Coordinates of C-alpha atoms and ligand atoms in Angstrom, one line a residue:
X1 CA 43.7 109.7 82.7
X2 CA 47.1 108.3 83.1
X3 CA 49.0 108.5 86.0
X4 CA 52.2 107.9 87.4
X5 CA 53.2 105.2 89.9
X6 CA 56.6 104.7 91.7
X7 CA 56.5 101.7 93.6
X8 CA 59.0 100.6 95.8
X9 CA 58.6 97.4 98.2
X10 CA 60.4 97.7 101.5
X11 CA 60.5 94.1 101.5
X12 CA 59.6 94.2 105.5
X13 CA 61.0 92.3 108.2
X14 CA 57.2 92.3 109.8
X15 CA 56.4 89.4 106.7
X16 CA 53.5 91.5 105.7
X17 CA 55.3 94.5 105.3
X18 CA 55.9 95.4 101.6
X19 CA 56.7 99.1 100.8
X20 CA 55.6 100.8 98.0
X21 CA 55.9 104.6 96.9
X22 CA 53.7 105.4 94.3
X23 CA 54.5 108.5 93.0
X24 CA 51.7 111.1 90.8
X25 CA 48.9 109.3 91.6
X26 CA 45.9 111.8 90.7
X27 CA 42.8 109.8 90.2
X28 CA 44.1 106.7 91.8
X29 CA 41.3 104.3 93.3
X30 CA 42.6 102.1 95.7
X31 CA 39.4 100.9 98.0
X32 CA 39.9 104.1 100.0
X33 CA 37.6 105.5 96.8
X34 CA 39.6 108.3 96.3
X35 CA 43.8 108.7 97.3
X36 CA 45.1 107.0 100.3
X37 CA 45.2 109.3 103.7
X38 CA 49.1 110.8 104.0
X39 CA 50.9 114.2 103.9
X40 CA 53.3 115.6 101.5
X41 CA 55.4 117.2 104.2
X42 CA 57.9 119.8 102.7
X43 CA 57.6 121.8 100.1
X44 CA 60.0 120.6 97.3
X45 CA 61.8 118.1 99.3
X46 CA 58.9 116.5 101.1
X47 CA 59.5 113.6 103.0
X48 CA 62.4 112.6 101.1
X49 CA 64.4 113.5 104.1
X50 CA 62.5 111.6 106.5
X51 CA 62.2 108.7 104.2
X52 CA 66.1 108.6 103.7
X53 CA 67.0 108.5 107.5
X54 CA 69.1 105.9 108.3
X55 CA 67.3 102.8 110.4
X56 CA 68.4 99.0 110.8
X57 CA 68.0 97.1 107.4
X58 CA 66.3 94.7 109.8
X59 CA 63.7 96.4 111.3
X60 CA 60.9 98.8 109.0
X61 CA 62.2 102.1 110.0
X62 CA 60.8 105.4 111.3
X63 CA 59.6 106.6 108.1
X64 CA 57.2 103.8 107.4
X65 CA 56.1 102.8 111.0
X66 CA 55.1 106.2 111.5
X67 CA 52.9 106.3 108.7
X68 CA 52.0 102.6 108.3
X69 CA 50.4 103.2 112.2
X70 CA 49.0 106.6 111.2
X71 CA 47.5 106.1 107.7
X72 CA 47.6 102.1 107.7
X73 CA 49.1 99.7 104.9
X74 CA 48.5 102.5 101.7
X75 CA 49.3 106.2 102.3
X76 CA 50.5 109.1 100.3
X77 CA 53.9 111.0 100.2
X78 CA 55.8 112.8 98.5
X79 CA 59.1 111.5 97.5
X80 CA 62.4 112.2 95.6
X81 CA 60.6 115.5 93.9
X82 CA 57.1 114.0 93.1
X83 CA 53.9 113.0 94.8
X84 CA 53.5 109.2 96.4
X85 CA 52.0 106.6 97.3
X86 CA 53.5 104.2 99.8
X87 CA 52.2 100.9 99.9
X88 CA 53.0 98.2 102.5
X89 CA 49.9 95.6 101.0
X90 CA 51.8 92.6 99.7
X91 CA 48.3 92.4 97.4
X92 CA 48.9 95.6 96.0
X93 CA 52.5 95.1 95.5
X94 CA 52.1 91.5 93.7
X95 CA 48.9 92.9 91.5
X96 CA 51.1 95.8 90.2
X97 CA 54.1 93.6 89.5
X98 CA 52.0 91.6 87.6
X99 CA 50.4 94.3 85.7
X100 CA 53.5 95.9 84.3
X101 CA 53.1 97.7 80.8
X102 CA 49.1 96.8 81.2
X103 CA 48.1 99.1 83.8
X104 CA 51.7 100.2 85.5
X105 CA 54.9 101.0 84.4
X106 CA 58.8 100.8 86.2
X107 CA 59.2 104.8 86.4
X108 CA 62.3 105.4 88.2
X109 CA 62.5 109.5 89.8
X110 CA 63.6 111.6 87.1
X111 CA 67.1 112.2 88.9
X112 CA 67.9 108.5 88.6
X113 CA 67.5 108.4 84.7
X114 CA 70.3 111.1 84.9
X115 CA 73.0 108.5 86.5
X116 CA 71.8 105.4 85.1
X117 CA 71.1 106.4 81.6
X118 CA 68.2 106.1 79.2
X119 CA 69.4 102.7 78.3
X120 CA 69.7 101.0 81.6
X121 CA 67.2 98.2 81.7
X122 CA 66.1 99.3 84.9
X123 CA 64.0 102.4 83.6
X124 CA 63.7 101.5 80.0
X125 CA 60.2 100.3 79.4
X126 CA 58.3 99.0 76.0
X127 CA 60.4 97.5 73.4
X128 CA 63.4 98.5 74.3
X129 CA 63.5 97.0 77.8
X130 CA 62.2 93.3 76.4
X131 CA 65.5 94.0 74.1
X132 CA 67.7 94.0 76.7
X133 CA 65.8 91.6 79.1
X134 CA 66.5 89.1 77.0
X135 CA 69.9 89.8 76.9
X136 CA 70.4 89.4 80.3
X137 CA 68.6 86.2 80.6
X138 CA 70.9 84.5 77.7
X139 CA 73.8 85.9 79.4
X140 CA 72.4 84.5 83.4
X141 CA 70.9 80.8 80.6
X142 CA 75.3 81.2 79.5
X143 CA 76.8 81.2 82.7
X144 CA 74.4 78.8 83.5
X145 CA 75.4 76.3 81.0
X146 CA 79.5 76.9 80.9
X147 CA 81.1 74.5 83.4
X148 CA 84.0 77.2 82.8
X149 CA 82.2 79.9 84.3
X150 CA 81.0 78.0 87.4
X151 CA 84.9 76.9 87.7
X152 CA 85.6 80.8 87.4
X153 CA 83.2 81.9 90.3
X154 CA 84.4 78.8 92.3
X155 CA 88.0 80.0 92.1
X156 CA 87.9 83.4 92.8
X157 CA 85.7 82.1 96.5
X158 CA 88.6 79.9 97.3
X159 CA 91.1 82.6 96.2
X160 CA 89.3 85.0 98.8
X161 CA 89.1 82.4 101.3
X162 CA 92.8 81.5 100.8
X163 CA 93.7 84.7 101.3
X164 CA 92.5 85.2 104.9
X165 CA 94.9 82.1 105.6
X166 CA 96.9 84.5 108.0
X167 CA 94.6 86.8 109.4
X168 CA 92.8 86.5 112.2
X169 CA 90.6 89.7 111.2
X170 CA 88.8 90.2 108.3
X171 CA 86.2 93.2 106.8
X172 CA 84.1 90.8 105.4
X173 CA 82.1 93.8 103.3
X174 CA 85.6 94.8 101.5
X175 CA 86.1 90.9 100.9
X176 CA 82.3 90.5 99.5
X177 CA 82.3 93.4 97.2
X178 CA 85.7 91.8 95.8
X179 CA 84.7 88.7 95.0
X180 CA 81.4 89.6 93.6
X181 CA 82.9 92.3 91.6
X182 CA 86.1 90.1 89.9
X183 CA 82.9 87.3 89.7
X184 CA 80.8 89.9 87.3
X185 CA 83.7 91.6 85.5
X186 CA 84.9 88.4 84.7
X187 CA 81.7 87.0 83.4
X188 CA 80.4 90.2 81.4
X189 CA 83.8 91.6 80.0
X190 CA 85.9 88.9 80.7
X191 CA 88.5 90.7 82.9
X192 CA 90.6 89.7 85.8
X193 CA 91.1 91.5 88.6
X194 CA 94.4 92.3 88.0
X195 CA 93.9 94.4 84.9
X196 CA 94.0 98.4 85.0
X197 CA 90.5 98.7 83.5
X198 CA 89.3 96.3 86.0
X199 CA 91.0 98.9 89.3
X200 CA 89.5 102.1 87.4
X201 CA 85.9 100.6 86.8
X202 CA 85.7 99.6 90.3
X203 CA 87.0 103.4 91.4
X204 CA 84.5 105.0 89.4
X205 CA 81.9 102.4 90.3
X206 CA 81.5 103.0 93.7
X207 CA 81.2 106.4 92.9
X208 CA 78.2 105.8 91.2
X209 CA 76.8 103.5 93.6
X210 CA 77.5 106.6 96.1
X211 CA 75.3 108.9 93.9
X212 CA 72.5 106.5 93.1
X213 CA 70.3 107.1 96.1
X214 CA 71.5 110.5 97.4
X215 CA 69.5 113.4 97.3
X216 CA 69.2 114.8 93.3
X217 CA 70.9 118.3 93.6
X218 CA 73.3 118.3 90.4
X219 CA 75.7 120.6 92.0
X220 CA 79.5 120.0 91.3
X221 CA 80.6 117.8 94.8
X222 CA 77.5 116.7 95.8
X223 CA 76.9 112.7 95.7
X224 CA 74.8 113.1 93.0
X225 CA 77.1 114.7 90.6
X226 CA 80.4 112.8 91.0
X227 CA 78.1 109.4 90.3
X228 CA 76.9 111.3 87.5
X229 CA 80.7 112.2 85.9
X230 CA 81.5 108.6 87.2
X231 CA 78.7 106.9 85.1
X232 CA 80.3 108.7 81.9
X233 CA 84.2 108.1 82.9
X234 CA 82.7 104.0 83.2
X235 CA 81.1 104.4 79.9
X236 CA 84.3 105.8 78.1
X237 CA 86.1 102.8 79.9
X238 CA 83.9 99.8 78.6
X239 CA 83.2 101.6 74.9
X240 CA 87.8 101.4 75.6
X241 CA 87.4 97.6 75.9
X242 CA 84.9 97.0 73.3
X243 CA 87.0 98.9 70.5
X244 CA 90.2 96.5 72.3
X245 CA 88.7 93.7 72.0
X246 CA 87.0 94.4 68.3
X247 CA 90.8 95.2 67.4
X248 CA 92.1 92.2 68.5
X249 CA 89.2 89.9 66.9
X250 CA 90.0 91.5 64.1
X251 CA 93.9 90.8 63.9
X252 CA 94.2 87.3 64.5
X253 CA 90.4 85.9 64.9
X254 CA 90.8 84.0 67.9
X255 CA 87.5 84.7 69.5
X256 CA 87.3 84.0 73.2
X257 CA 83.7 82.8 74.6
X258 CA 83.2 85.0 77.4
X259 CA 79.7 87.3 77.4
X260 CA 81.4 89.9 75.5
X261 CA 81.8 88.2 72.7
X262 CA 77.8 87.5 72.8
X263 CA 77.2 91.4 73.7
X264 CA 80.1 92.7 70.7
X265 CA 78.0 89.9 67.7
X266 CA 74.4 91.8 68.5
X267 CA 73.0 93.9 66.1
X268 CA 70.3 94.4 68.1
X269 CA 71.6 96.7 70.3
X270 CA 73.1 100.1 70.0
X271 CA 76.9 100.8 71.1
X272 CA 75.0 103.1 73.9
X273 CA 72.3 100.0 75.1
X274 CA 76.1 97.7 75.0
X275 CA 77.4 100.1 77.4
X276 CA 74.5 100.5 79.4
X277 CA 74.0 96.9 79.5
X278 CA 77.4 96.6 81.3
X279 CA 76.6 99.0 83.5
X280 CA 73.2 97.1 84.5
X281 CA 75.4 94.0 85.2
X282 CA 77.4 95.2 87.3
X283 CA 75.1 97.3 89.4
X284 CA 73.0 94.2 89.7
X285 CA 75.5 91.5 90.2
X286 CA 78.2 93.3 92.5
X287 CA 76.7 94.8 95.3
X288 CA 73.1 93.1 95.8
X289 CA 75.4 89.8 96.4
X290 CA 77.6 90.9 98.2
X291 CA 75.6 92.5 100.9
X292 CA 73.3 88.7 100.5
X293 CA 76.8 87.0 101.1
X294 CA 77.7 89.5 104.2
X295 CA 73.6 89.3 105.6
X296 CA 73.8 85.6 105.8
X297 CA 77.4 85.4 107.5
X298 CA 75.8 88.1 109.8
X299 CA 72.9 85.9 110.4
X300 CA 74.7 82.6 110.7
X301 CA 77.4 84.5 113.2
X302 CA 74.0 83.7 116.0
X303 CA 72.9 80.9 114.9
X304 CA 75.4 77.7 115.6
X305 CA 73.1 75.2 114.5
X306 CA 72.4 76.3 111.3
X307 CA 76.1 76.6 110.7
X308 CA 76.1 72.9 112.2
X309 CA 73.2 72.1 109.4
X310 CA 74.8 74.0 106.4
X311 CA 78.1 72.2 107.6
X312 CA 76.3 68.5 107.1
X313 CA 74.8 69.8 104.0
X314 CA 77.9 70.9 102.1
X315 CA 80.2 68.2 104.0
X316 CA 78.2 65.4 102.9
X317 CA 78.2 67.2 98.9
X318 CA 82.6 67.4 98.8
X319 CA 82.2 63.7 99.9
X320 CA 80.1 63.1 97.0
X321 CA 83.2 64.7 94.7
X322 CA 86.9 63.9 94.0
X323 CA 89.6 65.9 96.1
X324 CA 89.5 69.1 94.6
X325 CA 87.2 68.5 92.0
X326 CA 84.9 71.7 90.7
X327 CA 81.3 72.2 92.2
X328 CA 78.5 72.2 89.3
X329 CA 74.8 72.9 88.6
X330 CA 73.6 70.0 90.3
X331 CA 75.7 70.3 93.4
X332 CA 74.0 73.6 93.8
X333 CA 70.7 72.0 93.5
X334 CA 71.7 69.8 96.1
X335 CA 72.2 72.7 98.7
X336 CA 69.0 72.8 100.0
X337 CA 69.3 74.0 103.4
X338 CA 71.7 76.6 101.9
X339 CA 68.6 77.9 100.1
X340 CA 66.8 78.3 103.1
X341 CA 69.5 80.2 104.7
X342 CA 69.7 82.0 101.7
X343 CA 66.3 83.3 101.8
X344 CA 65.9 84.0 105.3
X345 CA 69.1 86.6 105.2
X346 CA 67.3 88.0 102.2
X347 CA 63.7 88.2 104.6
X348 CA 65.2 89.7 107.2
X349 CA 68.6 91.4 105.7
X350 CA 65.7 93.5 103.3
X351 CA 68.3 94.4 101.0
X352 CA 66.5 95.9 98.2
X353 CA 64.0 97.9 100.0
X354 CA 62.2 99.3 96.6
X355 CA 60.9 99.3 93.2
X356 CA 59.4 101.9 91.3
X357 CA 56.2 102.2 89.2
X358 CA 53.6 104.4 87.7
X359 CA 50.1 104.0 86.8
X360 CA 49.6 104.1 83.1
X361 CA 45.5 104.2 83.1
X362 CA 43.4 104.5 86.3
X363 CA 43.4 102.0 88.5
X364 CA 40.8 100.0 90.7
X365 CA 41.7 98.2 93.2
X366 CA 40.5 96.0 96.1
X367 CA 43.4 95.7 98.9
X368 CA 42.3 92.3 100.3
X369 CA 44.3 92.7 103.9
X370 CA 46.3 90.0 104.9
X371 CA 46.9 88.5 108.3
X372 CA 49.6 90.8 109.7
X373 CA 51.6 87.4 110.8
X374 CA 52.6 86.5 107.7
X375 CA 56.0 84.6 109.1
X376 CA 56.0 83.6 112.7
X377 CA 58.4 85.6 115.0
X378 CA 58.6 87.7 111.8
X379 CA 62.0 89.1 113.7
X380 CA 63.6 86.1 114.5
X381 CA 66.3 84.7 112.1
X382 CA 64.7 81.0 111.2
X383 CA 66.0 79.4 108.3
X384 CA 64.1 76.4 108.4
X385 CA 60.5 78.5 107.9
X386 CA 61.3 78.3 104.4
X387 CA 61.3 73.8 104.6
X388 CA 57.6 74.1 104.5
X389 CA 57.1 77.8 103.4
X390 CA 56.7 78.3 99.5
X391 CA 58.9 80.9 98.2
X392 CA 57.5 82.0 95.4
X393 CA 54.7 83.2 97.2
X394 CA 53.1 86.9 97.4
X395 CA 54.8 87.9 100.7
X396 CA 57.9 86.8 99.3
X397 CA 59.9 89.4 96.6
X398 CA 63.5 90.2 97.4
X399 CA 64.2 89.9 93.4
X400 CA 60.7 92.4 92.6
X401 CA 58.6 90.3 90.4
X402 CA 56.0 89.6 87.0
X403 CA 58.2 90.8 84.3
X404 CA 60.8 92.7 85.8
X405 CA 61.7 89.9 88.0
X406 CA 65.8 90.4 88.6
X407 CA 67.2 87.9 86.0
X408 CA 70.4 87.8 87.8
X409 CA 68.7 86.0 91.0
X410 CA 69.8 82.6 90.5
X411 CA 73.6 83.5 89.5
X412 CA 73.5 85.9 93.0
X413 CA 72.3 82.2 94.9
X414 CA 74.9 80.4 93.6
X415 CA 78.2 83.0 93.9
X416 CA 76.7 82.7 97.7
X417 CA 76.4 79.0 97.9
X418 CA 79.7 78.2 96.5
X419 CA 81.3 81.2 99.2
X420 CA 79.3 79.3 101.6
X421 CA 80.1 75.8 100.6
X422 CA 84.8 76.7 101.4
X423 CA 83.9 78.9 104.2
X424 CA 82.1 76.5 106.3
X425 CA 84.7 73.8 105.9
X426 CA 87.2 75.9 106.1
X427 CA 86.8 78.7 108.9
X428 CA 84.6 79.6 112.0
X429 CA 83.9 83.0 112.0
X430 CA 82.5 85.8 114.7
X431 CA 80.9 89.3 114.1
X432 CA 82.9 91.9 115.9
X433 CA 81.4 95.3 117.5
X434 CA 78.0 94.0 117.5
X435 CA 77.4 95.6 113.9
X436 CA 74.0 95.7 112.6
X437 CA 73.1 96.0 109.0
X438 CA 72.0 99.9 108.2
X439 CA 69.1 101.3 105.5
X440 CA 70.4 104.5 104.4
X441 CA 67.9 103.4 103.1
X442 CA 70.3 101.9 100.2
X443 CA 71.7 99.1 102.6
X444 CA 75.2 98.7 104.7
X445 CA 77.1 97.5 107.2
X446 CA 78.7 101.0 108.8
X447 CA 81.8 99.8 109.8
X448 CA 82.1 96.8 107.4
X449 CA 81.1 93.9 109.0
X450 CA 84.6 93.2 110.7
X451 CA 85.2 89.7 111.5
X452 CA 87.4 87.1 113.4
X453 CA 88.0 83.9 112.0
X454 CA 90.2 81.0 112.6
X455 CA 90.9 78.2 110.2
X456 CA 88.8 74.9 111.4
Ligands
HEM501 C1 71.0 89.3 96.2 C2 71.2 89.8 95.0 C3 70.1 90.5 94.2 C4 69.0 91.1 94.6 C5 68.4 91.2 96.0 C6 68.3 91.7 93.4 C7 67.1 92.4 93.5 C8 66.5 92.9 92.3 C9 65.2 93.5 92.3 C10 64.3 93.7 93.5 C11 64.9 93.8 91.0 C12 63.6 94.4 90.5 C13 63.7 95.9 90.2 C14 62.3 96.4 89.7 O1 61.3 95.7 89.6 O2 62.3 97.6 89.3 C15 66.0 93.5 90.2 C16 66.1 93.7 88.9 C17 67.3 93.5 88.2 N1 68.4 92.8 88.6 FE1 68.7 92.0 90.4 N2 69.1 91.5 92.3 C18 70.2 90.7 92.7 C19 71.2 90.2 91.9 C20 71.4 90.5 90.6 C21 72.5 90.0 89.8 C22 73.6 89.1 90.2 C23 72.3 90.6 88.5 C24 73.1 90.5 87.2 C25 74.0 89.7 86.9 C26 71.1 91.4 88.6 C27 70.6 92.2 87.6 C28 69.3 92.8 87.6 C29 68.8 93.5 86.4 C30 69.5 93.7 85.1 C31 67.5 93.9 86.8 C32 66.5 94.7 85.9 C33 65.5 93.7 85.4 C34 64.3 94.3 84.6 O3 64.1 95.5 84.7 O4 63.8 93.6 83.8 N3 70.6 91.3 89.9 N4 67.0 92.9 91.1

């Protein structure tokens, strides 16, 4: 009997904690030998309600302590309209991850098909999603490659950080979520910020981003239904700038080599997969990195030595370069401590808390419990855990893993580094209001992350 899983990982500050919700789960044989203890709360809205209550992004929130202490790691639910299971087992987690399309499949609720689309990679399964995998991994393998789009990210951190030249106050969110946005656009459609399109699919996009994880009630005004009319108004708007830029190929043939061009010569996709594929890339790219960027200048903001550390680190690579001269791939293999920074923010900033899967045939499984100390002072901010911890182990997954591992991980890593590498030699920089990072549970900083900085 098939049944369906949604999974999502609250990648938990405890180390050990990884939250999944699986959702339909029938038969489902975990070791409990039948379903996992849990209540379904409400009818209709279940838990949702509880489960979407704002907590800390750094701490595992009501809705799962509650239940992780009642029921243990594995309990039911019922969430966002359909029965679930919520697992915090990293086992569990990393054996479903690895058995996408054998014995589970990414099933996103029913009410987020109806803002993303059917194309969007993120709930397209089977043929159609290797299709447009592997689009996204020649476009992350292109930017990769192009010294020009390296020099592209490069310049629009310096033109940020150039920027706060003047101020004294900054709300660093605002400033994240511009650079990472002009950093994708560019890359995928080859816009600058300056260009109308560029203003109006930003307006509509965080719209969207409003509606994406807001309770499903298609009722005109709600959340929900303005991200659903803003998905559209974005598609109209890059379908606009395909048929532009297949008009102006067409008049005088001088082809530019941004992604676009790749995305506008594929014949394996539809115009509908183009669009959605656009879509995808931007919702990964913009605001994933920018809240990574904004979690690690929160982090560093109490911790002077690793500033002092990162400081060496990127000090000692600009000595290694001409004045002025562009960073490249192998400088950004060099930042090694940056890398552990990097992945400690994403430990403890949990910023994609997560993922979604259903069983596809019934499924046995053997939770072998692991020490509940994963990381030492699981709470505390230490980068330099991850100088002898492996990160590509099981109680590791801010970018999800097995096949649906988020291609974009290593392009997110290095728009941070290169922020990382100007700001440090460039500014000092507090946290005012003592702001903490929020789950709603879709991840913030309330008030913005304000900021004072001074040139250094
Ligand atoms: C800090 C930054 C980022 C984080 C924390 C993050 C996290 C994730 C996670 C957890 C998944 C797995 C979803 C699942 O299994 O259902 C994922 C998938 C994805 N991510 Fe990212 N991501 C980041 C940056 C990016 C960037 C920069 C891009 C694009 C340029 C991107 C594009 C995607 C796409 C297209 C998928 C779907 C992959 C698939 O279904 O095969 N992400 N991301």
């Amino acid at each position: 009997m098939a049944e369906t899983f949604c999974i999502a990982f609250v990648v938990g500050l405890m180390g050990f904690l990884l939250g999944s919700l699986v959702y339909h789960f029938l038969p489902l044989f975990l070791n409990f030998g039948t379903v996992p203890k849990g209540n379904f709360g409400w009818p209709f809205l279940g838990e949702t309600l509880s489960f979407l209550k704002p907590h800390p992004s750094t701490s595992t929130g009501t809705y799962i302590q509650d239940r992780f202490s009642r029921y243990g790691k594995v309990f039911k639910s019922h969430l966002f309209l359909a029965p679930t299971v919520v697992s915090c087992d990293e086992e569990l987690n990393y054996y479903i991850l690895q058995n996408e399309d054998r014995l589970f499949q990414c099933s996103y609720p029913k009410p987020i098909h109806g803002i993303l689309g059917k194309s969007s990679m993120l709930v397209a399964v089977g043929d159609t999603h290797k299709k447009l995998r592997s689009m996204a991994l020649s476009l992350v393998t292109t930017m990769k490659s192009k010294l020009e789009f390296l020099n592209d990210i490069e310049k629009n951190a310096t033109g940020i950080l150039d920027s706060w030249k003047d101020k004294s106050q900054i709300a660093f969110c605002e400033e994240a979520r511009k650079y990472t946005f002009n950093v994708i656009v560019k890359q995928v459609l080859g816009l600058t910020p300056e260009e109308p399109h560029t203003k109006k699919i930003l307006q509509d996009f965080l719209t969207f981003m409003k509606g994406l994880i807001s309770l499903p009630l298609n009722i005109p005004g709600t959340p929900y239904s303005k991200a659903v009319q803003a998905r559209h108004r974005i598609s109209s708007t890059v379908k606009a700038i395909i048929e532009e830029r297949r008009r102006r190929n067409a008049e005088n043939c001088i082809k530019k080599s941004d992604f676009l061009e790749v995305l506008l010569c594929t014949d394996t996709l539809s115009e509908d997969e183009k669009v959605s594929f656009v879509l995808d890339s931007l919702l990964g790219g913009y605001e994933t990195t920018s809240l990574l960027l904004a979690m690690v200048l929160f982090f560093l903001s109490q911790d002077a030595s690793a500033v002092d550390q990162l400081k060496v680190e990127h000090e000692k690579i600009r000595r290694m370069k001409k004045s002025l001269e562009f960073l490249d791939w192998e400088d950004y293999r060099r930042m090694e401590f940056t890398q552990c920074v990097m992945n400690e923010a994403l430990r403890c900033g949990n910023i994609v808390k997560f993922v979604h899967r259903k069983a596809i045939k019934d499924v046995k499984f053997r939770a072998v419990h692991l020490d509940p100390s994963l990381h030492s002072k699981a709470l505390q901010f230490n980068p330099w855990r991850w100088q002898t911890q492996d990160q590509t182990c099981k109680k590791f997954t801010p970018f999800g893993g097995g096949s649906r591992c988020c291609p974009g991980f290593e392009l997110a890593k290095l728009e941070v580094a290169f922020f990382i590498h100007h700001l440090i030699q460039n500014y000092r920089w507090k946290v005012e209001d003592d702001e903490q990072p929020m789950a709603y549970p879709y991840v913030e900083f309330q008030r913005g992350l304000k900021l004072s900085v001074e040139c250094c």
